[in-house]
């Protein structure tokens, strides 16, 4: 309940507004409804998953008072966990690739987390975290987990990642739009947002079409050839099999977005709509624009604005031309 004095900051997670992107869609038929997840306390949608995973683990007796919590993170999940763990009194260890932007590590440290940075695989580039880079982070995460008998938040597998969006994000969006949603599209990382929203939306109305967005040169989930696994859309597009996408009936189709498109649209989102967000939010809006110009012409498409542009000030997202 945001209207009252809260006892803990994590109670301020969720209940985010939805904005119609009226300026970016004015020449098109149909609407894009953008749910502003960057207004969460950790400035990303992953706060929702962090809170749900911790609270479900507490309820199941999997997490004991004072136990270490550990997670492999591209930064946003770690920030969400750092916030929830700080407020609940769990020591938190974030393990992250050096390929992610430096703001994320700084923010997690400021929130009391211990941050372990893992070097990228040979040939990887800063700002482009590949599946191979993530596999290296995974090895370190599992080692520290064993050493500390830590609880691993495991955002790629624990159902809290899905439930947070199924009972939170999608439920809120359904009420905020009076059910006027025809389609949903999401640039996928763990698939928690996609899986949760698609499940809920299809439950409300089975005719709602849900699309997975992927990097242009790495359409792994679409089952197409991955010509270039490294890309710049931080937070997803890892080119790996996802537990949360195990229900093919939820996926209408796949949409591909180039780095340049995601960046151009993120800049336009800031300059024209006043919404200052990251690469993957640009990818979501770009994918929705593609759909509005194609098979979802004239429809209402729901997307999430995943995190704040403030997390990318050390990158060239808002610094120079692509
Ligand atoms: C900025 C950003 N975009 C997109 C995603 C992908 O979300 P999900 O893991 O729910 O698929 C993440 C996940 O960490 C993220 O941090």
Short mmCIF file of C-alpha atoms and ligand atoms in Angstrom, two decimals:
data_model
loop_
_atom_site.label_atom_id
_atom_site.label_comp_id
_atom_site.label_asym_id
_atom_site.label_seq_id
_atom_site.Cartn_x
_atom_site.Cartn_y
_atom_site.Cartn_z
CA UNK A 1 0.00 0.00 0.00
CA UNK A 2 1.86 3.08 -1.21
CA UNK A 3 -0.56 5.65 0.23
CA UNK A 4 0.41 4.91 3.85
CA UNK A 5 3.64 5.10 5.84
CA UNK A 6 5.51 1.88 5.09
CA UNK A 7 7.55 -0.09 7.60
CA UNK A 8 10.07 -1.30 5.01
CA UNK A 9 11.26 0.07 1.69
CA UNK A 10 10.51 -3.23 -0.08
CA UNK A 11 6.82 -2.57 0.52
CA UNK A 12 7.24 0.25 -2.02
CA UNK A 13 8.00 -2.30 -4.76
CA UNK A 14 5.32 -2.56 -7.44
CA UNK A 15 2.13 -0.60 -8.11
CA UNK A 16 3.98 1.25 -10.89
CA UNK A 17 2.15 3.63 -13.27
CA UNK A 18 1.38 2.93 -16.92
CA UNK A 19 1.94 5.61 -19.56
CA UNK A 20 0.56 5.60 -23.10
CA UNK A 21 3.47 6.41 -25.45
CA UNK A 22 1.36 8.91 -27.34
CA UNK A 23 4.15 10.90 -28.99
CA UNK A 24 6.08 7.91 -30.33
CA UNK A 25 2.93 6.26 -31.69
CA UNK A 26 1.08 9.34 -32.95
CA UNK A 27 1.55 8.42 -36.63
CA UNK A 28 0.58 4.79 -36.02
CA UNK A 29 -2.67 3.00 -35.35
CA UNK A 30 -2.79 1.43 -31.91
CA UNK A 31 -1.21 2.09 -28.55
CA UNK A 32 1.87 1.16 -26.55
CA UNK A 33 1.20 0.97 -22.81
CA UNK A 34 4.49 1.32 -20.96
CA UNK A 35 4.58 0.12 -17.36
CA UNK A 36 7.21 2.20 -15.60
CA UNK A 37 9.20 -0.38 -13.70
CA UNK A 38 12.16 1.98 -13.35
CA UNK A 39 10.18 3.71 -10.60
CA UNK A 40 10.78 0.80 -8.21
CA UNK A 41 13.14 1.46 -5.22
CA UNK A 42 16.11 -0.15 -7.04
CA UNK A 43 15.13 1.55 -10.31
CA UNK A 44 14.28 -1.71 -12.09
CA UNK A 45 11.62 -4.38 -12.50
CA UNK A 46 13.88 -6.95 -10.85
CA UNK A 47 13.00 -5.56 -7.40
CA UNK A 48 9.75 -7.46 -7.81
CA UNK A 49 11.47 -10.80 -8.45
CA UNK A 50 13.95 -10.18 -5.61
CA UNK A 51 11.21 -9.60 -3.06
CA UNK A 52 9.11 -12.55 -4.27
CA UNK A 53 12.06 -14.99 -4.23
CA UNK A 54 13.16 -13.98 -0.72
CA UNK A 55 9.65 -14.03 0.72
CA UNK A 56 8.75 -17.36 -0.88
CA UNK A 57 12.02 -18.84 0.49
CA UNK A 58 11.23 -17.48 3.96
CA UNK A 59 7.76 -19.02 3.83
CA UNK A 60 9.13 -22.36 2.64
CA UNK A 61 11.78 -22.39 5.40
CA UNK A 62 14.60 -22.36 2.81
CA UNK A 63 16.13 -19.16 4.16
CA UNK A 64 17.14 -18.87 7.80
CA UNK A 65 17.58 -15.60 9.73
CA UNK A 66 21.06 -14.17 9.11
CA UNK A 67 21.90 -16.67 6.34
CA UNK A 68 23.99 -15.41 3.41
CA UNK A 69 22.09 -14.80 0.17
CA UNK A 70 24.02 -15.04 -3.11
CA UNK A 71 23.11 -14.37 -6.74
CA UNK A 72 24.52 -14.23 -10.22
CA UNK A 73 23.34 -10.91 -11.56
CA UNK A 74 23.68 -8.43 -14.40
CA UNK A 75 23.11 -5.81 -11.73
CA UNK A 76 19.40 -5.23 -11.47
CA UNK A 77 18.50 -8.45 -9.67
CA UNK A 78 21.47 -7.85 -7.39
CA UNK A 79 20.26 -4.35 -6.62
CA UNK A 80 16.77 -5.63 -5.83
CA UNK A 81 18.20 -8.34 -3.61
CA UNK A 82 20.57 -5.87 -1.93
CA UNK A 83 17.59 -3.69 -1.03
CA UNK A 84 15.41 -6.54 0.23
CA UNK A 85 18.31 -8.20 2.08
CA UNK A 86 19.44 -4.92 3.69
CA UNK A 87 15.94 -4.26 4.96
CA UNK A 88 15.48 -7.84 6.19
CA UNK A 89 18.99 -8.33 7.63
CA UNK A 90 20.50 -10.97 5.31
CA UNK A 91 24.16 -10.53 4.21
CA UNK A 92 24.11 -10.46 0.39
CA UNK A 93 26.82 -11.43 -2.13
CA UNK A 94 26.38 -10.30 -5.76
CA UNK A 95 28.45 -12.06 -8.44
CA UNK A 96 28.59 -10.14 -11.70
CA UNK A 97 30.51 -10.06 -14.99
CA UNK A 98 32.93 -7.18 -15.49
CA UNK A 99 31.11 -6.64 -18.80
CA UNK A 100 28.19 -4.93 -17.02
CA UNK A 101 28.18 -1.21 -16.36
CA UNK A 102 30.05 0.04 -13.33
CA UNK A 103 27.09 1.93 -11.83
CA UNK A 104 25.46 -1.37 -10.97
CA UNK A 105 28.38 -2.60 -8.86
CA UNK A 106 28.64 0.75 -7.11
CA UNK A 107 24.96 0.80 -6.28
CA UNK A 108 24.96 -2.72 -4.88
CA UNK A 109 28.00 -1.92 -2.74
CA UNK A 110 26.32 1.21 -1.45
CA UNK A 111 23.36 -0.95 -0.45
CA UNK A 112 25.62 -3.10 1.71
CA UNK A 113 26.23 -5.95 -0.74
CA UNK A 114 29.55 -7.71 -1.21
CA UNK A 115 30.22 -7.51 -4.96
CA UNK A 116 32.41 -10.11 -6.68
CA UNK A 117 33.34 -9.19 -10.28
CA UNK A 118 34.26 -11.98 -12.71
CA UNK A 119 36.51 -11.39 -15.74
CA UNK A 120 34.90 -11.86 -19.15
CA UNK A 121 35.73 -14.79 -21.45
CA UNK A 122 38.60 -14.23 -23.92
CA UNK A 123 37.26 -12.31 -26.92
CA UNK A 124 34.30 -10.79 -25.04
CA UNK A 125 33.88 -7.04 -24.99
CA UNK A 126 32.96 -4.74 -22.11
CA UNK A 127 29.29 -3.80 -22.31
CA UNK A 128 28.50 -7.04 -24.17
CA UNK A 129 27.88 -9.92 -21.78
CA UNK A 130 27.61 -13.23 -23.61
CA UNK A 131 26.33 -16.64 -22.52
CA UNK A 132 29.98 -17.70 -22.20
CA UNK A 133 30.65 -14.80 -19.81
CA UNK A 134 27.63 -15.85 -17.75
CA UNK A 135 28.90 -19.42 -17.54
CA UNK A 136 32.10 -18.10 -15.93
CA UNK A 137 30.05 -16.07 -13.42
CA UNK A 138 28.02 -19.19 -12.69
CA UNK A 139 31.12 -21.18 -11.66
CA UNK A 140 32.19 -18.50 -9.17
CA UNK A 141 28.65 -18.16 -7.79
CA UNK A 142 28.36 -21.88 -7.10
CA UNK A 143 31.80 -21.99 -5.45
CA UNK A 144 30.99 -19.14 -3.05
CA UNK A 145 27.54 -20.59 -2.37
CA UNK A 146 29.13 -23.85 -1.21
CA UNK A 147 31.80 -22.11 0.84
CA UNK A 148 29.26 -19.98 2.72
CA UNK A 149 26.28 -22.36 2.81
CA UNK A 150 24.44 -19.48 1.21
CA UNK A 151 20.90 -19.39 -0.15
CA UNK A 152 21.07 -18.86 -3.90
CA UNK A 153 18.30 -16.61 -5.16
CA UNK A 154 18.53 -18.42 -8.52
CA UNK A 155 16.48 -15.99 -10.58
CA UNK A 156 16.61 -18.29 -13.63
CA UNK A 157 14.84 -21.12 -11.81
CA UNK A 158 12.90 -20.03 -8.73
CA UNK A 159 9.23 -19.45 -9.35
CA UNK A 160 9.29 -16.14 -7.46
CA UNK A 161 10.74 -14.63 -10.67
CA UNK A 162 7.54 -15.64 -12.46
CA UNK A 163 5.05 -15.08 -9.63
CA UNK A 164 6.25 -11.49 -9.13
CA UNK A 165 5.03 -10.62 -12.62
CA UNK A 166 2.10 -13.03 -12.77
CA UNK A 167 0.46 -11.73 -9.59
CA UNK A 168 2.09 -8.28 -9.61
CA UNK A 169 2.99 -6.63 -12.93
CA UNK A 170 0.36 -8.28 -15.14
CA UNK A 171 -2.41 -8.12 -12.55
CA UNK A 172 -1.76 -4.40 -12.02
CA UNK A 173 -1.60 -3.75 -15.79
CA UNK A 174 -4.88 -5.56 -16.34
CA UNK A 175 -6.60 -3.38 -13.74
CA UNK A 176 -4.90 -0.15 -14.90
CA UNK A 177 -5.95 -0.68 -18.54
CA UNK A 178 -9.43 -2.02 -17.73
CA UNK A 179 -8.39 -5.15 -19.58
CA UNK A 180 -7.72 -3.31 -22.84
CA UNK A 181 -4.60 -5.29 -23.73
CA UNK A 182 -4.31 -7.14 -27.05
CA UNK A 183 -0.64 -8.06 -27.00
CA UNK A 184 2.48 -8.13 -24.82
CA UNK A 185 6.11 -8.16 -25.92
CA UNK A 186 9.22 -8.57 -23.80
CA UNK A 187 12.98 -8.71 -24.31
CA UNK A 188 13.84 -11.83 -22.36
CA UNK A 189 16.61 -12.43 -19.82
CA UNK A 190 15.56 -15.12 -17.35
CA UNK A 191 12.11 -15.15 -18.92
CA UNK A 192 10.52 -14.40 -15.54
CA UNK A 193 8.75 -11.28 -16.76
CA UNK A 194 7.64 -12.91 -19.98
CA UNK A 195 6.55 -16.16 -18.32
CA UNK A 196 4.68 -14.43 -15.50
CA UNK A 197 2.96 -11.79 -17.62
CA UNK A 198 2.09 -14.21 -20.42
CA UNK A 199 0.61 -16.72 -18.00
CA UNK A 200 -1.51 -14.08 -16.26
CA UNK A 201 -2.60 -12.28 -19.43
CA UNK A 202 -3.56 -15.52 -21.18
CA UNK A 203 -5.50 -16.42 -18.04
CA UNK A 204 -7.42 -13.14 -18.26
CA UNK A 205 -8.02 -13.51 -21.99
CA UNK A 206 -6.59 -16.42 -24.01
CA UNK A 207 -6.66 -14.27 -27.18
CA UNK A 208 -3.91 -11.96 -25.91
CA UNK A 209 -0.81 -12.57 -28.01
CA UNK A 210 2.57 -12.65 -26.23
CA UNK A 211 5.81 -12.10 -28.14
CA UNK A 212 9.42 -12.79 -27.12
CA UNK A 213 11.95 -10.15 -28.22
CA UNK A 214 15.57 -11.15 -28.86
CA UNK A 215 18.77 -9.56 -30.17
CA UNK A 216 18.77 -9.42 -33.97
CA UNK A 217 21.90 -11.52 -34.46
CA UNK A 218 21.14 -13.95 -31.62
CA UNK A 219 17.59 -15.30 -32.17
CA UNK A 220 18.33 -18.41 -30.11
CA UNK A 221 14.87 -18.82 -28.56
CA UNK A 222 13.28 -18.50 -31.99
CA UNK A 223 15.38 -21.50 -33.00
CA UNK A 224 17.22 -19.53 -35.65
CA UNK A 225 20.91 -19.19 -36.37
CA UNK A 226 22.92 -17.19 -33.84
CA UNK A 227 25.41 -15.30 -35.97
CA UNK A 228 26.69 -12.93 -33.28
CA UNK A 229 26.09 -13.90 -29.62
CA UNK A 230 27.52 -10.65 -28.25
CA UNK A 231 25.19 -7.68 -28.30
CA UNK A 232 24.66 -4.47 -26.36
CA UNK A 233 21.18 -4.93 -24.92
CA UNK A 234 22.16 -5.46 -21.27
CA UNK A 235 19.88 -7.62 -19.11
CA UNK A 236 18.93 -10.37 -21.53
CA UNK A 237 19.42 -12.09 -24.87
CA UNK A 238 21.77 -14.67 -23.39
CA UNK A 239 21.19 -17.33 -26.05
CA UNK A 240 20.40 -20.15 -23.67
CA UNK A 241 17.53 -22.48 -22.86
CA UNK A 242 15.21 -20.99 -20.23
CA UNK A 243 13.20 -22.93 -17.66
CA UNK A 244 10.52 -20.21 -17.61
CA UNK A 245 9.88 -20.52 -21.35
CA UNK A 246 8.96 -24.18 -21.21
CA UNK A 247 5.33 -23.58 -22.27
CA UNK A 248 5.54 -22.99 -26.04
CA UNK A 249 1.79 -22.27 -26.15
CA UNK A 250 2.44 -18.96 -24.36
CA UNK A 251 4.64 -17.65 -27.21
CA UNK A 252 2.82 -16.25 -30.23
CA UNK A 253 6.02 -15.43 -32.08
CA UNK A 254 9.50 -13.92 -31.84
CA UNK A 255 10.62 -10.39 -32.67
CA UNK A 256 14.24 -9.39 -33.36
CA UNK A 257 15.73 -6.03 -32.40
CA UNK A 258 19.15 -4.70 -33.40
CA UNK A 259 21.45 -2.91 -30.94
CA UNK A 260 21.12 0.27 -33.00
CA UNK A 261 17.32 0.07 -32.95
CA UNK A 262 17.24 -0.47 -29.16
CA UNK A 263 19.58 2.49 -28.64
CA UNK A 264 17.82 4.79 -31.09
CA UNK A 265 14.42 4.01 -29.57
CA UNK A 266 15.71 4.39 -25.97
CA UNK A 267 17.00 7.85 -26.92
CA UNK A 268 13.73 8.72 -28.55
CA UNK A 269 11.82 7.47 -25.50
CA UNK A 270 13.82 9.89 -23.35
CA UNK A 271 13.71 12.86 -25.71
CA UNK A 272 10.09 12.54 -26.85
CA UNK A 273 8.25 10.92 -23.95
CA UNK A 274 10.46 12.01 -21.01
CA UNK A 275 11.09 8.39 -20.03
CA UNK A 276 14.77 7.87 -19.22
CA UNK A 277 15.43 4.14 -19.47
CA UNK A 278 18.02 1.52 -20.41
CA UNK A 279 18.86 -0.53 -23.51
CA UNK A 280 16.33 -3.32 -22.92
CA UNK A 281 13.48 -0.84 -22.47
CA UNK A 282 14.48 0.59 -25.85
CA UNK A 283 14.32 -2.98 -27.17
CA UNK A 284 10.82 -3.47 -25.75
CA UNK A 285 9.52 -0.26 -27.29
CA UNK A 286 11.28 -1.05 -30.59
CA UNK A 287 9.67 -4.50 -30.66
CA UNK A 288 6.25 -3.00 -29.89
CA UNK A 289 6.70 -0.43 -32.68
CA UNK A 290 7.58 -3.24 -35.12
CA UNK A 291 4.41 -5.10 -34.10
CA UNK A 292 2.23 -1.98 -34.41
CA UNK A 293 3.55 -1.51 -37.93
CA UNK A 294 2.90 -5.16 -38.74
CA UNK A 295 0.65 -7.86 -37.39
CA UNK A 296 -0.59 -5.90 -34.34
CA UNK A 297 -1.60 -2.78 -36.28
CA UNK A 298 -4.36 -0.93 -34.46
CA UNK A 299 -3.93 -2.95 -31.23
CA UNK A 300 -2.92 -2.13 -27.66
CA UNK A 301 0.48 -3.52 -26.73
CA UNK A 302 1.76 -3.76 -23.15
CA UNK A 303 5.48 -3.51 -22.40
CA UNK A 304 7.62 -2.83 -19.33
CA UNK A 305 10.17 -0.05 -18.99
CA UNK A 306 12.73 -2.24 -17.28
CA UNK A 307 15.24 0.04 -15.65
CA UNK A 308 16.53 3.59 -15.40
CA UNK A 309 18.84 5.29 -17.87
CA UNK A 310 20.86 6.44 -14.85
CA UNK A 311 22.31 2.92 -14.75
CA UNK A 312 23.98 3.50 -18.13
CA UNK A 313 25.63 6.88 -17.78
CA UNK A 314 29.07 5.25 -18.05
CA UNK A 315 28.07 3.69 -21.39
CA UNK A 316 27.47 5.53 -24.65
CA UNK A 317 23.69 4.97 -24.53
CA UNK A 318 23.16 8.66 -23.92
CA UNK A 319 26.66 9.93 -24.64
CA UNK A 320 27.23 9.80 -28.39
CA UNK A 321 25.84 8.74 -31.73
CA UNK A 322 25.61 5.00 -32.50
C1 LIG B 1 17.55 -4.24 -17.72
C2 LIG B 1 16.92 -5.60 -17.82
N1 LIG B 1 16.15 -5.85 -18.87
C3 LIG B 1 15.58 -7.07 -19.04
C4 LIG B 1 15.78 -8.09 -18.14
C5 LIG B 1 15.14 -9.43 -18.38
O1 LIG B 1 14.08 -9.70 -17.47
P1 LIG B 1 13.69 -11.19 -17.12
O2 LIG B 1 14.83 -11.78 -16.36
O3 LIG B 1 12.46 -11.10 -16.30
O4 LIG B 1 13.48 -11.91 -18.41
C6 LIG B 1 16.59 -7.87 -17.02
C7 LIG B 1 16.87 -8.94 -16.07
O5 LIG B 1 17.75 -8.86 -15.25
C8 LIG B 1 17.18 -6.59 -16.85
O6 LIG B 1 17.97 -6.32 -15.81
#
